[in-house]
Short mmCIF file of C-alpha atoms in Angstrom, two decimals:
data_model
loop_
_atom_site.label_atom_id
_atom_site.label_comp_id
_atom_site.label_asym_id
_atom_site.label_seq_id
_atom_site.Cartn_x
_atom_site.Cartn_y
_atom_site.Cartn_z
CA MET D 931 0.00 0.00 0.00
CA THR D 932 1.63 3.26 -1.07
CA TYR D 933 -0.18 6.40 -0.01
CA THR D 934 1.06 9.74 -1.29
CA SER D 935 -1.54 12.45 -0.78
CA ASN D 936 -3.05 13.59 2.49
CA ASN D 937 -6.35 12.05 1.39
CA ASP D 938 -4.59 8.74 0.74
CA LYS D 939 -2.94 8.87 4.18
CA MET D 940 -6.27 9.62 5.87
CA LEU D 941 -7.86 6.77 3.92
CA GLU D 942 -5.14 4.40 5.11
CA ALA D 943 -5.68 5.46 8.72
CA VAL D 944 -9.41 4.81 8.53
CA LEU D 945 -9.33 1.63 6.43
CA THR D 946 -6.81 -0.08 8.69
CA ASP D 947 -9.23 0.05 11.63
CA SER D 948 -9.78 -3.60 12.57
CA ASP D 949 -13.47 -3.17 13.45
CA LEU D 950 -14.20 -1.42 10.15
CA MET D 951 -12.27 -4.10 8.24
CA LYS D 952 -14.41 -6.79 9.87
CA PHE D 953 -17.64 -4.89 9.23
CA GLY D 954 -16.78 -4.04 5.62
CA ASP D 955 -15.10 -7.35 4.84
CA TYR D 956 -12.23 -5.82 2.86
CA ASN D 957 -8.44 -5.94 2.77
CA PRO D 958 -6.92 -2.44 3.01
CA ALA D 959 -3.79 -3.65 1.20
CA GLU D 960 -5.89 -3.91 -1.97
CA VAL D 961 -6.72 -0.20 -1.91
CA THR D 962 -3.90 1.93 -3.31
CA SER D 963 -5.47 5.40 -3.59
CA ILE D 964 -8.46 7.50 -2.71
CA TYR D 965 -9.66 7.34 -6.31
CA GLN D 966 -9.45 3.56 -6.42
CA ALA D 967 -11.36 3.44 -3.14
CA ILE D 968 -14.11 5.71 -4.48
CA ASP D 969 -14.58 3.32 -7.42
CA SER D 970 -14.47 0.22 -5.18
CA ASP D 971 -17.28 -2.32 -5.37
CA ASN D 972 -17.11 -2.48 -1.57
CA VAL D 973 -19.66 0.07 -0.32
CA VAL D 974 -17.85 0.63 2.98
CA VAL D 975 -14.54 1.42 1.27
CA SER D 976 -16.24 3.67 -1.28
CA ALA D 977 -18.33 5.53 1.31
CA VAL D 978 -15.29 6.18 3.50
CA ALA D 979 -13.34 7.47 0.49
CA GLN D 980 -16.20 9.74 -0.55
CA ILE D 981 -16.39 11.25 2.94
CA ILE D 982 -12.64 11.88 3.04
CA LYS D 983 -12.52 13.35 -0.46
CA ARG D 984 -15.49 15.66 0.09
CA SER D 985 -14.15 16.77 3.49
CA ALA D 986 -10.88 17.74 1.83
CA GLU D 987 -12.88 19.74 -0.70
CA GLN D 988 -14.42 21.54 2.28
CA ALA D 989 -17.94 20.39 1.56
CA THR D 990 -20.40 21.01 4.36
CA GLU D 991 -21.42 18.18 6.65
CA LYS D 992 -24.92 18.42 5.21
CA GLU D 993 -23.62 18.01 1.63
CA ILE D 994 -21.45 15.05 2.60
CA TYR D 995 -24.29 13.40 4.52
CA LYS D 996 -26.68 13.80 1.59
CA GLU D 997 -24.19 12.43 -0.97
CA VAL D 998 -23.14 9.44 1.12
CA THR D 999 -26.73 8.65 2.11
CA GLU D 1000 -27.82 8.67 -1.53
CA TYR D 1001 -24.84 6.50 -2.49
CA LEU D 1002 -25.67 3.96 0.21
CA LYS D 1003 -29.36 3.90 -0.75
CA ARG D 1004 -28.39 3.08 -4.35
CA ASN D 1005 -25.80 0.46 -3.46
CA VAL D 1006 -26.90 -1.37 -0.33
#
């Protein structure tokens, strides 16, 4: 796993949480960047990446909540 941007480093910190890994049933070593994570078929990985990316873009909490909620409704 090679993380280069701040978003990638934040993603690594979140995705390596053992409880989240169990819940999401994913291997963080398979995720190499924020953009790969956003496109992931794993909804947990993708949702986490979307939150991190939108936070970095300084989106409001309301905007992030709405986007992630809609994503989860479509994919879960």
